[in-house]
Short mmCIF file of C-alpha atoms and ligand atoms in Angstrom, two decimals:
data_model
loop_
_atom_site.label_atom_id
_atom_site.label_comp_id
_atom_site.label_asym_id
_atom_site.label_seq_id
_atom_site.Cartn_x
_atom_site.Cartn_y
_atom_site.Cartn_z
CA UNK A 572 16.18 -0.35 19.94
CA UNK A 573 19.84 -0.75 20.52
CA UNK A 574 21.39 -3.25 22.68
CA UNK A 575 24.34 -2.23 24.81
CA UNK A 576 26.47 -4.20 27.19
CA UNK A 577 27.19 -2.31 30.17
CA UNK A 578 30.80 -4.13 31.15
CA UNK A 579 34.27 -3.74 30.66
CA UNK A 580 34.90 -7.23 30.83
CA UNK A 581 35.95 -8.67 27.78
CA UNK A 582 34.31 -12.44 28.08
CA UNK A 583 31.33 -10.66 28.37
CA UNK A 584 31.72 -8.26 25.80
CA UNK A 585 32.55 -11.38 22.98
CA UNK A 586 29.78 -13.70 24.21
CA UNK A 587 26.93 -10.47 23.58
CA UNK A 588 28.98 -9.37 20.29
CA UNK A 589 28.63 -13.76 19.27
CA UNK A 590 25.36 -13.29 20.15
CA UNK A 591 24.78 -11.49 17.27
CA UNK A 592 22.65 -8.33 18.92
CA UNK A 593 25.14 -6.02 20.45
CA UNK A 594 25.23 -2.46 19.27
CA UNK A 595 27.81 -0.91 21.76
CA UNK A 596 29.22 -1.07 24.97
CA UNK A 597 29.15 1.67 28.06
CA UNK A 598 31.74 1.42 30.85
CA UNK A 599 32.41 3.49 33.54
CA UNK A 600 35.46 3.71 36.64
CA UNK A 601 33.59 1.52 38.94
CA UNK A 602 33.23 -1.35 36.18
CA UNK A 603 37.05 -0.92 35.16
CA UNK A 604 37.93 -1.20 38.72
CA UNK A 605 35.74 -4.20 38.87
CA UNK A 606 38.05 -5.78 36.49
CA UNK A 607 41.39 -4.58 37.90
CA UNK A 608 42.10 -1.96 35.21
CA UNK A 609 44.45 0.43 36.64
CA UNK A 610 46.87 2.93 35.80
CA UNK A 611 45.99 5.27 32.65
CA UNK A 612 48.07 3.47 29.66
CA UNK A 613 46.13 0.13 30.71
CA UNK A 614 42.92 2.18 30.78
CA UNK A 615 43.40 3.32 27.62
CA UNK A 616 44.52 -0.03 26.26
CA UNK A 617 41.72 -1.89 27.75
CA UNK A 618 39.46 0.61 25.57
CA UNK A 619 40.98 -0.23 22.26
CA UNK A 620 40.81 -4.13 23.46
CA UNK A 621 36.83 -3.63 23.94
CA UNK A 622 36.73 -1.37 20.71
CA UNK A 623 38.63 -4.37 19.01
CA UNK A 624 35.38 -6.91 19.55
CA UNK A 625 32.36 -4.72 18.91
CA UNK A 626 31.01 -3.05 16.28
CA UNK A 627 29.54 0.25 17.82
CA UNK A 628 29.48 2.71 20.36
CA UNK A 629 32.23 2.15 23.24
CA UNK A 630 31.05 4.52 26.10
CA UNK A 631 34.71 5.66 27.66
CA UNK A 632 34.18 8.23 31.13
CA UNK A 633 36.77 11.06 31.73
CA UNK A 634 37.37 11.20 35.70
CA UNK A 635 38.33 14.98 35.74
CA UNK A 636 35.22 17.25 36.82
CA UNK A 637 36.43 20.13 35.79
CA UNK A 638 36.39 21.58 32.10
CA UNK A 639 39.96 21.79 30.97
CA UNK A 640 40.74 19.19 32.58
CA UNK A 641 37.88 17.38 30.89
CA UNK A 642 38.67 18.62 27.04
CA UNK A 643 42.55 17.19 27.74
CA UNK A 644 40.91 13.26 29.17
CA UNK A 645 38.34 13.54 26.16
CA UNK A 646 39.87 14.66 23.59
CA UNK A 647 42.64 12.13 23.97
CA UNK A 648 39.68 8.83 25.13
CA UNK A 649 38.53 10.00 21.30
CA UNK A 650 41.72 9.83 19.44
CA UNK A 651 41.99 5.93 20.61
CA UNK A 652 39.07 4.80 18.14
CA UNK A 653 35.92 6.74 16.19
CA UNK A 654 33.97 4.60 18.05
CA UNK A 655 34.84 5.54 21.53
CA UNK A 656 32.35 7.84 22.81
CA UNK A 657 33.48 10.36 25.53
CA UNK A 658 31.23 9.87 28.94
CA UNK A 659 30.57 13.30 30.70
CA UNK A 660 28.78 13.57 33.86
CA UNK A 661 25.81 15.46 34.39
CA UNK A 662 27.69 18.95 36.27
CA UNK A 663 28.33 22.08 35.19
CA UNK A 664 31.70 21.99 33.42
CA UNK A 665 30.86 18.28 31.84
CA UNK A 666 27.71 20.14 30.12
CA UNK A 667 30.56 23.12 29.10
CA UNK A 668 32.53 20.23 27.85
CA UNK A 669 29.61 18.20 25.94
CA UNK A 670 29.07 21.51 24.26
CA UNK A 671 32.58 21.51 23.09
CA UNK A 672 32.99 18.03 22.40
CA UNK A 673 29.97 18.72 20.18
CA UNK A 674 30.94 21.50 18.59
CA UNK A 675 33.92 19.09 17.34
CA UNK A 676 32.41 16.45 16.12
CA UNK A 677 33.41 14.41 19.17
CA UNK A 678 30.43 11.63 20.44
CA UNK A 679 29.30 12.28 24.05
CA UNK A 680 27.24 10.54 26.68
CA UNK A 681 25.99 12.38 29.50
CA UNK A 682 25.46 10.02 32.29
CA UNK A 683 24.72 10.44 35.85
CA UNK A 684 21.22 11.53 34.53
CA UNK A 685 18.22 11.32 37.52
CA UNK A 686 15.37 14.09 36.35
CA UNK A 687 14.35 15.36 33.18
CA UNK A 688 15.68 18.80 33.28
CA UNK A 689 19.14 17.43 33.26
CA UNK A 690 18.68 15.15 30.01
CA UNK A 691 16.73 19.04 28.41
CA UNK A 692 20.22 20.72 29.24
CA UNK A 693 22.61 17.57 28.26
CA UNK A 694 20.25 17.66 24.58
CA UNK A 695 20.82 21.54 24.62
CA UNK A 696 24.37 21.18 24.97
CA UNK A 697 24.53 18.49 21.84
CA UNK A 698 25.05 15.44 23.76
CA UNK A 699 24.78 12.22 21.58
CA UNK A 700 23.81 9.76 24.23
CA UNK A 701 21.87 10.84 28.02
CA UNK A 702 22.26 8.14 30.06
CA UNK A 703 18.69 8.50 32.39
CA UNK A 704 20.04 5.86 35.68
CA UNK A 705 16.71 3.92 36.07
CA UNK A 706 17.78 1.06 38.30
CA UNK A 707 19.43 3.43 40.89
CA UNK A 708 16.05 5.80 40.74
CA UNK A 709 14.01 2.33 41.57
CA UNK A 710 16.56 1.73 44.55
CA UNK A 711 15.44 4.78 46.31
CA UNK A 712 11.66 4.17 45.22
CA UNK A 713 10.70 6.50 42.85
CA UNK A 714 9.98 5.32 38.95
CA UNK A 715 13.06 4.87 36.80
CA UNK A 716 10.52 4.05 34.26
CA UNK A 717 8.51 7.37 34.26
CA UNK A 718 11.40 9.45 33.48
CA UNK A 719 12.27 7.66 30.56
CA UNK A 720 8.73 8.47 29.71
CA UNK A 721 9.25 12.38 30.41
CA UNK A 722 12.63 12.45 28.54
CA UNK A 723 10.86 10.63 25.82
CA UNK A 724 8.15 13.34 25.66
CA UNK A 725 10.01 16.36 25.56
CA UNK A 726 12.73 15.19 22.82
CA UNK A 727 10.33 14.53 21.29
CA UNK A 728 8.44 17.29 21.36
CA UNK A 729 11.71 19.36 20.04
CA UNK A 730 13.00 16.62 17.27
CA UNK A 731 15.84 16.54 19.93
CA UNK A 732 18.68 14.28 18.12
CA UNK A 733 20.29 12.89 21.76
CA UNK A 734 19.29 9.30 21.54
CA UNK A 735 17.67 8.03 25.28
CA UNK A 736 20.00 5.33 26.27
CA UNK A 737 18.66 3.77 29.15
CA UNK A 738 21.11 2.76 31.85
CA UNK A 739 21.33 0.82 35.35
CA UNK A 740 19.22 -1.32 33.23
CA UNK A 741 18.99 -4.51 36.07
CA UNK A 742 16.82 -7.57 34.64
CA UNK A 743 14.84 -7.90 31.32
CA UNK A 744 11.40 -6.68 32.37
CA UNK A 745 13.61 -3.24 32.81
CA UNK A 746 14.80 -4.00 28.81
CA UNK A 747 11.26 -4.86 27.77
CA UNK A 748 9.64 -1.68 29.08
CA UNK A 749 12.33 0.39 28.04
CA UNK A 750 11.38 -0.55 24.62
CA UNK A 751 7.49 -0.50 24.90
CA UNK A 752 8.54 3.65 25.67
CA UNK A 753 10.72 3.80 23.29
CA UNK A 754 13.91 4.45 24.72
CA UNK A 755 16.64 4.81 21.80
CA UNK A 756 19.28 1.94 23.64
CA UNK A 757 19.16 0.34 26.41
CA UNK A 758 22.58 -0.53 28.41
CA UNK A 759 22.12 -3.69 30.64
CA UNK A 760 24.48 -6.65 32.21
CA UNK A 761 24.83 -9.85 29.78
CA UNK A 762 22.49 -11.58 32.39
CA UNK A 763 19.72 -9.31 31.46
CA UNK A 764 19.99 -9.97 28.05
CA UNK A 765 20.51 -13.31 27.91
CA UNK A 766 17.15 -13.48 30.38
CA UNK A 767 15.35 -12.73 27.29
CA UNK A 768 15.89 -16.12 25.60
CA UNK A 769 14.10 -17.84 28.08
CA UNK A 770 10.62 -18.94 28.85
CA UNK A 771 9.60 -22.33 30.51
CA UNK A 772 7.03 -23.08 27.49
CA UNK A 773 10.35 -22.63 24.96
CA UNK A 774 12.13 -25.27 27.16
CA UNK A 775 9.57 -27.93 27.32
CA UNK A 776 8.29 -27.18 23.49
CA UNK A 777 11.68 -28.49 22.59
CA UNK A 778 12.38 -31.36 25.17
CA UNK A 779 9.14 -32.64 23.38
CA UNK A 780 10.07 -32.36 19.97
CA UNK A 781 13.07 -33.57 20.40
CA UNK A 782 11.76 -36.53 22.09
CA UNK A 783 9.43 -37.28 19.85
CA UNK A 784 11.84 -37.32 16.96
CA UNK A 785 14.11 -39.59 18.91
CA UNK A 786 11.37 -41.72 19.21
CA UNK A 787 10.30 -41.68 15.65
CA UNK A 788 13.37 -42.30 14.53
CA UNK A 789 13.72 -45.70 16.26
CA UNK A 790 10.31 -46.73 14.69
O1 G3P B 1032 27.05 2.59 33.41
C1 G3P B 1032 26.17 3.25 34.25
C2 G3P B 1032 25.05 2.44 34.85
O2 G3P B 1032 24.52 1.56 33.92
C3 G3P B 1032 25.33 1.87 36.21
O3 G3P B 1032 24.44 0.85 36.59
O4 G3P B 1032 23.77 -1.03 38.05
O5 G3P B 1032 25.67 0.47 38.76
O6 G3P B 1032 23.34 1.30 38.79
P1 G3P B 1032 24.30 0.39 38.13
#
């Protein structure tokens, strides 16, 4: 399973790339704004500074919604590094567009993904990544979970090559199940990942041995 951060800020980014487990990053406008990136050459710099620290998959969105318009903010978010990989939502002319980026050897993610009939048309149209929202599907009660499960299912019933990469990923029991389904990547905040080290038996396993070598050690 892949790990990816889902930030654009760049703290964050190095401490999960020190880590040693990082296998991409995803971004999108809300978590740029988060960090005050504004204005398109900063956009576009802040990209390269991201695809600068990682070694994988850096998840850049286009804003336009319509196709043209779409091609233009792609093709351009690619030219900045081969790892960026051009975010498309989940309408009409962003499936048009993951079609053509596809057709040019251009990395996609389709995000904005709630039901499994839009990750069938986003793996129709050749998309590399489908970003399935499960956090935001628990938020209105249904079961992020189970569509990760249905996605699963039918890509795999077709050999589908779109890798499942599992996103409004909240905590680590959200990380953990992802991967007992068998979701391709999971995107998640450093919080979530770093929740994974921990368990209170780890803690007090070590405060012992470490206190009983101190106290050996004066013997
Ligand atoms: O990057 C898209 C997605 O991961 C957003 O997550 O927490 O805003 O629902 P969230």
């Amino acid at each position: 399973m892949k790990f990816f951060i889902d930030t654009a800020n760049l703290e964050q980014i190095k401490e999960a790339q020190d880590l040693g487990v990082l296998d991409g990053v995803t971004t999108n406008p809300s978590l740029m704004a988060k960090e005050g990136i504004t204005g398109e050459e900063n956009i576009l710099n802040h990209y390269k500074a991201i695809c600068d620290i990682v070694d994988g998959d850096v998840s850049a969105e286009v804003i336009s919604t319509n196709y043209e318009e779409m091609i233009k903010e792609g093709e351009a978010l690619a030219k900045l590094d081969d790892k960026i990989v051009v975010k498309v939502p989940m309408i009409k002319d962003g499936v048009k567009a993951i079609k053509y980026f596809s057709t040019k050897g251009i990395k996609t993610n389709c995000t904005l993904v709630f039901s499994a009939g839009q990750a069938l048309l986003a793996a129709k149209a050749g998309a590399t990544y489908v970003s399935p929202f499960i956090g935001r599907l628990d938020d209105i009660s249904t079961d992020g979970l189970a569509l990760i499960d249905e996605i699963r299912l039918i890509y795999d019933n077709y050999a589908f090559d779109t890798q499942i990469l599992a996103a409004s990923v909240r905590h680590s029991a959200h990380i953990l199940n992802c991967a007992k389904i068998g979701a391709d990547v999971m995107t998640g905040p450093l919080a979530a990942i770093l929740a994974l080290l921990k368990h209170p038996l780890t803690d007090s396993g070590l405060a012992q041995f470490l206190s009983d070598h101190e106290k050996a050690s004066k013997k």
